[in-house]
mmCIF file of C-alpha atoms and ligand atoms in Angstrom:
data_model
loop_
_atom_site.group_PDB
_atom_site.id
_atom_site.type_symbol
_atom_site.label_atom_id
_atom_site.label_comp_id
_atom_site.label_asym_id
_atom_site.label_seq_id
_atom_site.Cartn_x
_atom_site.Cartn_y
_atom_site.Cartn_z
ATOM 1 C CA UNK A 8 22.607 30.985 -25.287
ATOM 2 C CA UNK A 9 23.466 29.482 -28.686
ATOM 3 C CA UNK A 10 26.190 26.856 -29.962
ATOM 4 C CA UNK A 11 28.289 28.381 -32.553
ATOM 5 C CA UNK A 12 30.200 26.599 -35.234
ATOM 6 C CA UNK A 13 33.583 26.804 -35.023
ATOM 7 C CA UNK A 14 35.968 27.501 -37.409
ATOM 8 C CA UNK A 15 38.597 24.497 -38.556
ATOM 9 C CA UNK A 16 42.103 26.271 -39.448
ATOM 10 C CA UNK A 17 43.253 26.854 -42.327
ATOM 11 C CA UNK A 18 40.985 29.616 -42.416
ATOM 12 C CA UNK A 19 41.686 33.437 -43.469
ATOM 13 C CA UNK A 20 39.454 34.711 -40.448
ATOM 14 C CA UNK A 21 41.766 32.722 -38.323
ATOM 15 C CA UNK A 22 44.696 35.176 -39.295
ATOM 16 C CA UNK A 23 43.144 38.505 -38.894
ATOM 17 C CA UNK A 24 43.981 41.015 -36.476
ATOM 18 C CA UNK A 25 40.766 41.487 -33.984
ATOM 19 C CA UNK A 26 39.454 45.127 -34.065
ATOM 20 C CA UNK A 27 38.713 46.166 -29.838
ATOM 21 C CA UNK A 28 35.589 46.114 -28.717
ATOM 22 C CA UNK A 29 33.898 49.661 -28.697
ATOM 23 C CA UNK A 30 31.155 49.398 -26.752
ATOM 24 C CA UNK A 31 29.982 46.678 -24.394
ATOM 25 C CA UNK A 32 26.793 46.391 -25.438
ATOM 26 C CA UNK A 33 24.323 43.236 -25.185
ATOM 27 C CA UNK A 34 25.467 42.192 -28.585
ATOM 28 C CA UNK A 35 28.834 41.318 -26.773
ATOM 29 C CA UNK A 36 27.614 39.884 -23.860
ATOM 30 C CA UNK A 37 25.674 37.221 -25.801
ATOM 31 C CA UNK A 38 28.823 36.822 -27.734
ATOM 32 C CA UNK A 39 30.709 35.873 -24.842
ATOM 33 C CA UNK A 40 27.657 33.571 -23.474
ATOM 34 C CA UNK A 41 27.452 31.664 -26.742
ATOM 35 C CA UNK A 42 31.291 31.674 -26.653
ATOM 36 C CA UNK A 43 31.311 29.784 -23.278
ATOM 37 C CA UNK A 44 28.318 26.890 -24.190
ATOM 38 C CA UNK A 45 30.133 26.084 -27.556
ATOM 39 C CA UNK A 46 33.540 26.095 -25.504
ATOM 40 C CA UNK A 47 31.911 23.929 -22.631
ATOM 41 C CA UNK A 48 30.081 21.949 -25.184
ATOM 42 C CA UNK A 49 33.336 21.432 -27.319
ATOM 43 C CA UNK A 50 34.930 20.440 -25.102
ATOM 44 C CA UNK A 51 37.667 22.981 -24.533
ATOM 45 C CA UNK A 52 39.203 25.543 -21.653
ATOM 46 C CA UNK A 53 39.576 28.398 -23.794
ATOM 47 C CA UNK A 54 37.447 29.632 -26.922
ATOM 48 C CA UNK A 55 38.502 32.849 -28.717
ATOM 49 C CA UNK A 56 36.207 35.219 -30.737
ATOM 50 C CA UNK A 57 37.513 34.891 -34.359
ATOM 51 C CA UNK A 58 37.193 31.113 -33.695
ATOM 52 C CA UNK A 59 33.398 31.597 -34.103
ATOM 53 C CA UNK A 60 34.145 34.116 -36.822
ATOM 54 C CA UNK A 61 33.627 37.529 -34.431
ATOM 55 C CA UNK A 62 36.470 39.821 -35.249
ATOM 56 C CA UNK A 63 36.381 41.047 -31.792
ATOM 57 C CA UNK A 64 38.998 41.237 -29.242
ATOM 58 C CA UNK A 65 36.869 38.651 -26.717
ATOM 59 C CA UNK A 66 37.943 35.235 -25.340
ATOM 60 C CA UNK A 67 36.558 32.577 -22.769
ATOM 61 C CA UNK A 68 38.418 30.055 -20.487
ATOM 62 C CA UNK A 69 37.580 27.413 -18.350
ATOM 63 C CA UNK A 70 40.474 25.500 -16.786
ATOM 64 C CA UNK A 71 39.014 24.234 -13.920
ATOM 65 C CA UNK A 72 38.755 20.065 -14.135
ATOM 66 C CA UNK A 73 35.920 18.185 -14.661
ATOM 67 C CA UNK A 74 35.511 17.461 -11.047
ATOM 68 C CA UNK A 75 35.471 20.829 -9.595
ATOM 69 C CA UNK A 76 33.509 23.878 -9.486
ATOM 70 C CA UNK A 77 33.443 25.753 -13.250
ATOM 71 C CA UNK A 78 35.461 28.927 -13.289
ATOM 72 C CA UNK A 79 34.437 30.772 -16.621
ATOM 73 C CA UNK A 80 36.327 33.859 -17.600
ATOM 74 C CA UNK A 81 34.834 36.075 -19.645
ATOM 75 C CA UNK A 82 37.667 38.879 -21.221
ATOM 76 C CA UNK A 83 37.316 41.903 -23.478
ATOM 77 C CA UNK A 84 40.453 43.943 -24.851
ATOM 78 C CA UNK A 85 42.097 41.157 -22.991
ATOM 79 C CA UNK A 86 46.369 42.480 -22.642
ATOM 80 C CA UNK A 87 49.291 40.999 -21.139
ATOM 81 C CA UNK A 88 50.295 43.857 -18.847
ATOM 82 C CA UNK A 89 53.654 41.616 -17.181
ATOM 83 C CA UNK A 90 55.113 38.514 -18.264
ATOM 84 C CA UNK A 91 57.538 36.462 -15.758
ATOM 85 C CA UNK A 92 60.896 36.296 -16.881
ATOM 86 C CA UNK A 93 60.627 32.070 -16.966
ATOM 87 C CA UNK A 94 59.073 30.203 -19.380
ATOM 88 C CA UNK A 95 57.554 26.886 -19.478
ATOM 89 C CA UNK A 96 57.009 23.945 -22.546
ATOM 90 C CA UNK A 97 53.419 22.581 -22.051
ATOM 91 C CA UNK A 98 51.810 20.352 -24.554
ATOM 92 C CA UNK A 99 48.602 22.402 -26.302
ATOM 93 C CA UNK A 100 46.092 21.813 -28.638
ATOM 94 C CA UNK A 101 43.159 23.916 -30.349
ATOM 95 C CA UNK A 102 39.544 23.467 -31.053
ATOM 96 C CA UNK A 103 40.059 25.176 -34.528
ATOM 97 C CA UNK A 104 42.954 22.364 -35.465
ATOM 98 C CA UNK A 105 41.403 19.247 -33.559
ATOM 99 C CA UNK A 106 43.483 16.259 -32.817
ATOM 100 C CA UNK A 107 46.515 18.300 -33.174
ATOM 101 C CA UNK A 108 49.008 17.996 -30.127
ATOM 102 C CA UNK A 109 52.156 20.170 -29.255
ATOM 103 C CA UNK A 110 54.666 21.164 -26.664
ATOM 104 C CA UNK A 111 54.620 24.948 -26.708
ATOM 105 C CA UNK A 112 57.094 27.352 -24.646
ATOM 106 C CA UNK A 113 54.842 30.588 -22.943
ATOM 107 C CA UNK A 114 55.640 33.077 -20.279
ATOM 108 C CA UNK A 115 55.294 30.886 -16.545
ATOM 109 C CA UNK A 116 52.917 33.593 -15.204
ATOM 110 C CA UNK A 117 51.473 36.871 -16.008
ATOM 111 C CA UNK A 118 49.458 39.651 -15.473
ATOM 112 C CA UNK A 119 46.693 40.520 -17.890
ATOM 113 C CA UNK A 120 44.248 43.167 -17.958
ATOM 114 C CA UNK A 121 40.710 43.538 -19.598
ATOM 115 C CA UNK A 122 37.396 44.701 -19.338
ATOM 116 C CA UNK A 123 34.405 42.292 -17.728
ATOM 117 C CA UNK A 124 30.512 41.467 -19.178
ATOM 118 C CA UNK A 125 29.635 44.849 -17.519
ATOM 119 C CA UNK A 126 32.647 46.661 -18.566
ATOM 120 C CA UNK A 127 34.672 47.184 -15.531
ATOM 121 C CA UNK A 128 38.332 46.961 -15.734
ATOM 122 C CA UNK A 129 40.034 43.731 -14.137
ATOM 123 C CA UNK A 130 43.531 42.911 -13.678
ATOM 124 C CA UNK A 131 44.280 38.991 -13.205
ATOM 125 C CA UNK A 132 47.274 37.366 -12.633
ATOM 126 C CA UNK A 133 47.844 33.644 -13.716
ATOM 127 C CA UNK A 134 50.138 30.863 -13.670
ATOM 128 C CA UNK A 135 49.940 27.088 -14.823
ATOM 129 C CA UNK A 136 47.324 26.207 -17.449
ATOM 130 C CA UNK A 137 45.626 29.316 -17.063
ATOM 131 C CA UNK A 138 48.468 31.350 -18.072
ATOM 132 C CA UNK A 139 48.977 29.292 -20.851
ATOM 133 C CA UNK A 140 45.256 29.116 -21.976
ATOM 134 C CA UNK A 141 44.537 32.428 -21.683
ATOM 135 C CA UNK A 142 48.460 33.416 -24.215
ATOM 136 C CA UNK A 143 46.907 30.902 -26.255
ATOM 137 C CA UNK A 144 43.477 32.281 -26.944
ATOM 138 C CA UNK A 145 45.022 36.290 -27.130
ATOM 139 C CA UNK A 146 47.718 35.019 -29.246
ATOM 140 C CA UNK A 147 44.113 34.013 -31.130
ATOM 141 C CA UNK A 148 42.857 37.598 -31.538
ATOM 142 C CA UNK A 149 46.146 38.841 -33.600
ATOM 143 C CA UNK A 150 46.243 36.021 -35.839
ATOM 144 C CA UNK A 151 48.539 33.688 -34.165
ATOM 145 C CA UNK A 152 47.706 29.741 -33.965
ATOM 146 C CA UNK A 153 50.231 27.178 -32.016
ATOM 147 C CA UNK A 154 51.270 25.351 -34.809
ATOM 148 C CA UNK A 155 53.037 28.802 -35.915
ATOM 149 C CA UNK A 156 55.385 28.249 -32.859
ATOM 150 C CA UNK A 157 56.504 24.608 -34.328
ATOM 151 C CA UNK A 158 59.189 24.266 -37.228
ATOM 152 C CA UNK A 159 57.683 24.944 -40.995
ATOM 153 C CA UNK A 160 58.016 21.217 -41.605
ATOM 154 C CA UNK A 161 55.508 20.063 -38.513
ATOM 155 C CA UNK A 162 53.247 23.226 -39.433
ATOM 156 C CA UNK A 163 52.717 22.101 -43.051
ATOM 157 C CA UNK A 164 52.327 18.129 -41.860
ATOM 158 C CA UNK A 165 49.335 19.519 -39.616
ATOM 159 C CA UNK A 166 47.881 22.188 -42.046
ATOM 160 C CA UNK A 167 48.216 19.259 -45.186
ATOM 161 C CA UNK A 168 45.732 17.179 -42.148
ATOM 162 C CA UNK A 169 43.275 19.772 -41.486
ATOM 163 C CA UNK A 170 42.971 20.761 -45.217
ATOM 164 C CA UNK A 171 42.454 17.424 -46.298
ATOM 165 C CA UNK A 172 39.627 16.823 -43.108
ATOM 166 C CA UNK A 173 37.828 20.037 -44.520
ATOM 167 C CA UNK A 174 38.037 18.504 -47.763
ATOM 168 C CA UNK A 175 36.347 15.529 -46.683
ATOM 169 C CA UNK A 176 33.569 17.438 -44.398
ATOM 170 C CA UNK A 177 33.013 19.822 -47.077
HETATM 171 NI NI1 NI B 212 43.123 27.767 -30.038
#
């Protein structure tokens, strides 16, 4: 397993579309390993693919707390098959746009479908932070960041932020 760098938004691979994953081959199993140490290592509870600049439909989550047993998730092709009709406003952040903080509104609970490490289809259905983390992190694979749920004026306050940090790291 490998630590990958991550990418900081604004960033043009951070508004692509992610192509699905063909075949699972051992190319996207490391993928999702690596995915999961520079997620754990982070720290974070969800990691998508073009975040470590992999144009591939693939995320990773990890919402269980520090004090219990890990439950990593490792999704291919990862789709929203039902949505509940309530939603809920939960603050979020991102590892691409760190030290960023907002309330965003997603679907309660879900259903989502995608394929596993070994390419068997799975069907999950989840609710609190998981539901939220794993909308998050698809929303990830079509180009779609948090911030582009807030008002234009709170987007551009964060994205002047994180232009002028990349400045500064550059
Ligand atoms: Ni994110």
């Amino acid at each position: 397993m490998a630590k990958l760098p991550i990418v900081l938004a604004p960033d043009p691979v951070l508004k692509l579309k992610c192509e699905p994953v063909v075949s699972i081959d051992d190319g996207v199993r490391r993928l999702l390993d690596d995915m999961l140490e520079t997620m754990y290592d982070a720290p974070g509870i969800g990691l998508s693919a073009p975040q470590v600049a992999a144009e591939q439909r693939v995320i990773v989550c990890d919402v269980a707390r520090e004090d219990e047993v890990p439950q990593p998730y490792g999704m291919i092709n990862p789709e929203i098959t039902w949505r509940s009709d309530e939603n809920v406003l939960a603050e979020e952040g991102c590892l691409s746009i760190p030290d960023h903080y907002a309330e965003v509104s997603r679907s309660r609970e879900i259903k989502v479908g995608f394929l596993d490490p070994d390419g068997a289809s799975q069907e999950l259905e989840a609710s609190g932070l998981l539901s939220a983390c794993i909308q998050h992190e698809i929303d990830h694979l079509d180009g779609v960041l948090f911030i582009d749920y807030l008002t234009p004026l709170k987007r551009n306050i964060i994205l002047r932020k994180m232009k002028k940090l990349k400045r500064l790291q550059a």
